[in-house]
Structure formats: structure tokens, C-alpha cells
Amino acid sequence: MGTTVRVKSFARGDRAGRERLLTMGLTPGTELTVTRVAPMGDPIEIRVRGFALSLRRDEFALLTLEAVD
């Protein structure tokens, strides 16, 4: 945990899921930190733009991420 990454883009196909993530502030170029993962892997808690956000595994999978230097 504590891994910081940057949103690069979104997976193709699920337009509604992509729009939901965009409204939560997960826009390309945004940095986020994975803070916790539930024991069964769902949900995943991230820290983004100064607040904590929990995403389902399938929502998190829509994000294409890149390492932060």
C-alpha cells in the first residue's frame, strides 16, 4: 500500500463507468495513492485530490495507470 500512480487513460468500452470516474475527479494526469485494499480485494481505497475514495475492483480496473517518477 502507499503506491502513488498517475491516471494515464481509461479502458475502452464502459462509457458509463468512465464518466462516473471522471465525475469523482479521476481525470487523466491526476495522481492517486492506493491506501488500503479490503481482505478479499474489493473495495480499494485511494487518496485523490485530498480526499479518500473507495472504488470497486471493476471500477479501478477501468483506469490505465502509470508510475510516478
Short mmCIF file of N, CA, C and O in Angstrom, two decimals:
data_model
loop_
_atom_site.label_atom_id
_atom_site.label_comp_id
_atom_site.label_asym_id
_atom_site.label_seq_id
_atom_site.Cartn_x
_atom_site.Cartn_y
_atom_site.Cartn_z
N MET A 1 0.83 -1.17 0.00
CA MET A 1 0.00 0.00 0.00
C MET A 1 0.88 1.24 0.00
O MET A 1 2.05 1.18 0.23
N GLY A 2 0.27 2.37 -0.24
CA GLY A 2 1.02 3.60 -0.30
C GLY A 2 1.62 3.85 -1.67
O GLY A 2 2.44 4.74 -1.84
N THR A 3 1.20 3.08 -2.67
CA THR A 3 1.72 3.24 -4.02
C THR A 3 1.06 4.44 -4.69
O THR A 3 -0.15 4.55 -4.74
N THR A 4 1.88 5.35 -5.21
CA THR A 4 1.36 6.53 -5.91
C THR A 4 1.53 6.33 -7.41
O THR A 4 2.61 5.97 -7.88
N VAL A 5 0.43 6.55 -8.12
CA VAL A 5 0.40 6.40 -9.58
C VAL A 5 -0.35 7.58 -10.18
O VAL A 5 -0.99 8.35 -9.49
N ARG A 6 -0.27 7.69 -11.50
CA ARG A 6 -0.96 8.75 -12.23
C ARG A 6 -1.94 8.11 -13.21
O ARG A 6 -1.62 7.11 -13.85
N VAL A 7 -3.12 8.70 -13.33
CA VAL A 7 -4.11 8.22 -14.30
C VAL A 7 -3.63 8.60 -15.69
O VAL A 7 -3.39 9.78 -15.97
N LYS A 8 -3.45 7.61 -16.53
CA LYS A 8 -2.99 7.85 -17.90
C LYS A 8 -4.19 7.96 -18.84
O LYS A 8 -4.26 8.85 -19.67
N SER A 9 -5.12 7.00 -18.73
CA SER A 9 -6.31 6.99 -19.57
C SER A 9 -7.31 6.01 -18.98
O SER A 9 -7.15 5.55 -17.85
N PHE A 10 -8.33 5.69 -19.74
CA PHE A 10 -9.36 4.77 -19.30
C PHE A 10 -9.48 3.61 -20.28
O PHE A 10 -9.20 3.77 -21.47
N ALA A 11 -9.93 2.46 -19.78
CA ALA A 11 -10.16 1.31 -20.65
C ALA A 11 -11.31 1.64 -21.60
O ALA A 11 -12.22 2.37 -21.25
N ARG A 12 -11.25 1.11 -22.77
CA ARG A 12 -12.32 1.33 -23.75
C ARG A 12 -13.53 0.49 -23.43
O ARG A 12 -13.43 -0.55 -22.80
N GLY A 13 -14.68 0.98 -23.85
CA GLY A 13 -15.87 0.17 -23.75
C GLY A 13 -16.90 0.65 -22.76
O GLY A 13 -18.02 0.95 -23.16
N ASP A 14 -16.55 0.77 -21.50
CA ASP A 14 -17.53 1.11 -20.47
C ASP A 14 -17.64 2.63 -20.31
O ASP A 14 -17.02 3.23 -19.44
N ARG A 15 -18.45 3.24 -21.16
CA ARG A 15 -18.58 4.70 -21.16
C ARG A 15 -19.18 5.21 -19.84
O ARG A 15 -18.72 6.21 -19.29
N ALA A 16 -20.20 4.52 -19.34
CA ALA A 16 -20.83 4.95 -18.08
C ALA A 16 -19.83 4.89 -16.93
O ALA A 16 -19.79 5.79 -16.09
N GLY A 17 -19.02 3.84 -16.88
CA GLY A 17 -18.00 3.71 -15.84
C GLY A 17 -16.97 4.81 -15.93
O GLY A 17 -16.56 5.38 -14.92
N ARG A 18 -16.56 5.13 -17.15
CA ARG A 18 -15.57 6.19 -17.36
C ARG A 18 -16.14 7.53 -16.91
O ARG A 18 -15.47 8.29 -16.21
N GLU A 19 -17.37 7.82 -17.26
CA GLU A 19 -17.99 9.08 -16.85
C GLU A 19 -18.13 9.18 -15.34
O GLU A 19 -17.94 10.24 -14.76
N ARG A 20 -18.44 8.06 -14.69
CA ARG A 20 -18.55 8.03 -13.23
C ARG A 20 -17.20 8.36 -12.59
O ARG A 20 -17.12 9.16 -11.65
N LEU A 21 -16.13 7.79 -13.11
CA LEU A 21 -14.79 8.07 -12.58
C LEU A 21 -14.40 9.53 -12.81
O LEU A 21 -13.79 10.16 -11.95
N LEU A 22 -14.74 10.06 -13.97
CA LEU A 22 -14.44 11.46 -14.26
C LEU A 22 -15.15 12.39 -13.29
O LEU A 22 -14.58 13.37 -12.81
N THR A 23 -16.41 12.09 -12.95
CA THR A 23 -17.14 12.94 -12.02
C THR A 23 -16.58 12.85 -10.61
O THR A 23 -16.79 13.76 -9.81
N MET A 24 -15.86 11.77 -10.30
CA MET A 24 -15.22 11.63 -8.99
C MET A 24 -13.85 12.30 -8.96
O MET A 24 -13.14 12.23 -7.96
N GLY A 25 -13.45 12.94 -10.06
CA GLY A 25 -12.19 13.66 -10.09
C GLY A 25 -11.01 12.87 -10.62
O GLY A 25 -9.87 13.34 -10.55
N LEU A 26 -11.26 11.69 -11.14
CA LEU A 26 -10.17 10.86 -11.66
C LEU A 26 -9.97 11.16 -13.15
O LEU A 26 -10.32 10.38 -14.02
N THR A 27 -9.39 12.31 -13.42
CA THR A 27 -9.13 12.74 -14.79
C THR A 27 -7.70 12.38 -15.18
O THR A 27 -6.84 12.20 -14.30
N PRO A 28 -7.42 12.24 -16.48
CA PRO A 28 -6.05 11.94 -16.90
C PRO A 28 -5.07 12.96 -16.34
O PRO A 28 -5.32 14.16 -16.34
N GLY A 29 -3.96 12.46 -15.82
CA GLY A 29 -2.93 13.30 -15.23
C GLY A 29 -3.04 13.42 -13.72
O GLY A 29 -2.12 13.89 -13.07
N THR A 30 -4.15 12.99 -13.14
CA THR A 30 -4.36 13.07 -11.70
C THR A 30 -3.54 11.99 -10.99
O THR A 30 -3.55 10.84 -11.40
N GLU A 31 -2.85 12.37 -9.92
CA GLU A 31 -2.11 11.40 -9.12
C GLU A 31 -3.01 10.87 -8.01
O GLU A 31 -3.81 11.61 -7.45
N LEU A 32 -2.86 9.59 -7.72
CA LEU A 32 -3.61 8.97 -6.65
C LEU A 32 -2.71 8.00 -5.91
O LEU A 32 -1.72 7.51 -6.45
N THR A 33 -3.06 7.74 -4.66
CA THR A 33 -2.32 6.81 -3.82
C THR A 33 -3.26 5.73 -3.33
O THR A 33 -4.32 6.03 -2.80
N VAL A 34 -2.88 4.47 -3.54
CA VAL A 34 -3.65 3.36 -3.01
C VAL A 34 -3.33 3.25 -1.53
O VAL A 34 -2.17 3.02 -1.16
N THR A 35 -4.33 3.44 -0.68
CA THR A 35 -4.09 3.44 0.76
C THR A 35 -4.49 2.14 1.44
O THR A 35 -3.86 1.74 2.41
N ARG A 36 -5.54 1.50 0.95
CA ARG A 36 -5.99 0.23 1.55
C ARG A 36 -6.68 -0.63 0.51
O ARG A 36 -7.30 -0.12 -0.41
N VAL A 37 -6.58 -1.93 0.71
CA VAL A 37 -7.32 -2.90 -0.09
C VAL A 37 -7.99 -3.85 0.89
O VAL A 37 -7.34 -4.38 1.79
N ALA A 38 -9.28 -4.05 0.72
CA ALA A 38 -10.02 -4.96 1.61
C ALA A 38 -9.48 -6.38 1.49
O ALA A 38 -8.87 -6.73 0.47
N PRO A 39 -9.67 -7.21 2.51
CA PRO A 39 -9.11 -8.57 2.51
C PRO A 39 -9.44 -9.40 1.26
O PRO A 39 -8.60 -10.13 0.78
N MET A 40 -10.63 -9.25 0.73
CA MET A 40 -11.00 -10.00 -0.48
C MET A 40 -10.70 -9.21 -1.76
O MET A 40 -11.07 -9.61 -2.84
N GLY A 41 -10.02 -8.06 -1.62
CA GLY A 41 -9.61 -7.26 -2.77
C GLY A 41 -10.66 -6.28 -3.26
O GLY A 41 -10.45 -5.63 -4.28
N ASP A 42 -11.77 -6.16 -2.57
CA ASP A 42 -12.84 -5.28 -3.01
C ASP A 42 -13.56 -4.73 -1.80
O ASP A 42 -14.06 -5.53 -1.00
N PRO A 43 -13.60 -3.44 -1.57
CA PRO A 43 -13.18 -2.31 -2.39
C PRO A 43 -11.71 -1.95 -2.17
O PRO A 43 -11.04 -2.47 -1.29
N ILE A 44 -11.27 -1.00 -2.98
CA ILE A 44 -9.92 -0.45 -2.91
C ILE A 44 -10.06 1.01 -2.50
O ILE A 44 -10.83 1.75 -3.12
N GLU A 45 -9.35 1.41 -1.45
CA GLU A 45 -9.40 2.80 -1.02
C GLU A 45 -8.22 3.54 -1.60
O GLU A 45 -7.08 3.09 -1.50
N ILE A 46 -8.50 4.69 -2.20
CA ILE A 46 -7.44 5.53 -2.76
C ILE A 46 -7.55 6.92 -2.15
O ILE A 46 -8.58 7.31 -1.62
N ARG A 47 -6.45 7.65 -2.22
CA ARG A 47 -6.42 9.05 -1.79
C ARG A 47 -6.17 9.87 -3.05
O ARG A 47 -5.17 9.67 -3.74
N VAL A 48 -7.12 10.76 -3.35
CA VAL A 48 -7.01 11.56 -4.57
C VAL A 48 -7.53 12.96 -4.29
O VAL A 48 -8.55 13.13 -3.61
N ARG A 49 -6.79 13.96 -4.73
CA ARG A 49 -7.18 15.37 -4.56
C ARG A 49 -7.52 15.72 -3.11
O ARG A 49 -8.45 16.48 -2.85
N GLY A 50 -6.83 15.10 -2.16
CA GLY A 50 -7.01 15.42 -0.76
C GLY A 50 -8.15 14.72 -0.05
O GLY A 50 -8.46 15.04 1.09
N PHE A 51 -8.80 13.77 -0.69
CA PHE A 51 -9.86 13.03 -0.01
C PHE A 51 -9.73 11.54 -0.28
O PHE A 51 -9.08 11.11 -1.21
N ALA A 52 -10.37 10.74 0.59
CA ALA A 52 -10.35 9.28 0.46
C ALA A 52 -11.56 8.86 -0.38
O ALA A 52 -12.66 9.39 -0.21
N LEU A 53 -11.34 7.90 -1.26
CA LEU A 53 -12.37 7.42 -2.16
C LEU A 53 -12.26 5.90 -2.24
O LEU A 53 -11.15 5.37 -2.39
N SER A 54 -13.37 5.21 -2.12
CA SER A 54 -13.37 3.75 -2.26
C SER A 54 -13.97 3.38 -3.61
O SER A 54 -15.04 3.87 -3.98
N LEU A 55 -13.26 2.53 -4.33
CA LEU A 55 -13.71 2.06 -5.63
C LEU A 55 -13.84 0.55 -5.62
O LEU A 55 -13.04 -0.15 -4.99
N ARG A 56 -14.80 0.04 -6.33
CA ARG A 56 -14.91 -1.39 -6.54
C ARG A 56 -13.77 -1.82 -7.46
O ARG A 56 -13.24 -1.02 -8.24
N ARG A 57 -13.40 -3.07 -7.37
CA ARG A 57 -12.30 -3.59 -8.18
C ARG A 57 -12.54 -3.38 -9.67
O ARG A 57 -11.64 -3.02 -10.42
N ASP A 58 -13.79 -3.60 -10.13
CA ASP A 58 -14.09 -3.43 -11.55
C ASP A 58 -14.01 -1.96 -11.98
O ASP A 58 -13.63 -1.66 -13.11
N GLU A 59 -14.33 -1.03 -11.09
CA GLU A 59 -14.18 0.40 -11.40
C GLU A 59 -12.70 0.76 -11.48
O GLU A 59 -12.27 1.46 -12.40
N PHE A 60 -11.92 0.27 -10.53
CA PHE A 60 -10.48 0.54 -10.51
C PHE A 60 -9.80 -0.03 -11.76
O PHE A 60 -8.88 0.57 -12.31
N ALA A 61 -10.31 -1.16 -12.24
CA ALA A 61 -9.74 -1.80 -13.43
C ALA A 61 -9.95 -0.97 -14.70
O ALA A 61 -9.25 -1.19 -15.70
N LEU A 62 -10.87 -0.03 -14.68
CA LEU A 62 -11.10 0.83 -15.85
C LEU A 62 -9.98 1.86 -16.03
O LEU A 62 -9.85 2.45 -17.10
N LEU A 63 -9.20 2.08 -14.99
CA LEU A 63 -8.12 3.07 -15.04
C LEU A 63 -6.86 2.47 -15.66
O LEU A 63 -6.44 1.37 -15.29
N THR A 64 -6.26 3.21 -16.58
CA THR A 64 -4.93 2.87 -17.07
C THR A 64 -3.97 3.78 -16.31
O THR A 64 -4.10 5.01 -16.37
N LEU A 65 -3.05 3.17 -15.57
CA LEU A 65 -2.19 3.92 -14.66
C LEU A 65 -0.74 3.87 -15.10
O LEU A 65 -0.32 2.93 -15.78
N GLU A 66 0.03 4.88 -14.69
CA GLU A 66 1.47 4.89 -14.94
C GLU A 66 2.18 5.27 -13.65
O GLU A 66 1.62 5.98 -12.81
N ALA A 67 3.38 4.80 -13.50
CA ALA A 67 4.18 5.08 -12.30
C ALA A 67 4.54 6.56 -12.24
O ALA A 67 4.74 7.21 -13.26
N VAL A 68 4.62 7.07 -11.02
CA VAL A 68 5.04 8.45 -10.79
C VAL A 68 6.52 8.42 -10.51
O VAL A 68 7.00 7.64 -9.69
N ASP A 69 7.27 9.26 -11.19
CA ASP A 69 8.74 9.28 -11.03
C ASP A 69 9.14 9.89 -9.73
O ASP A 69 8.62 10.68 -9.11
#
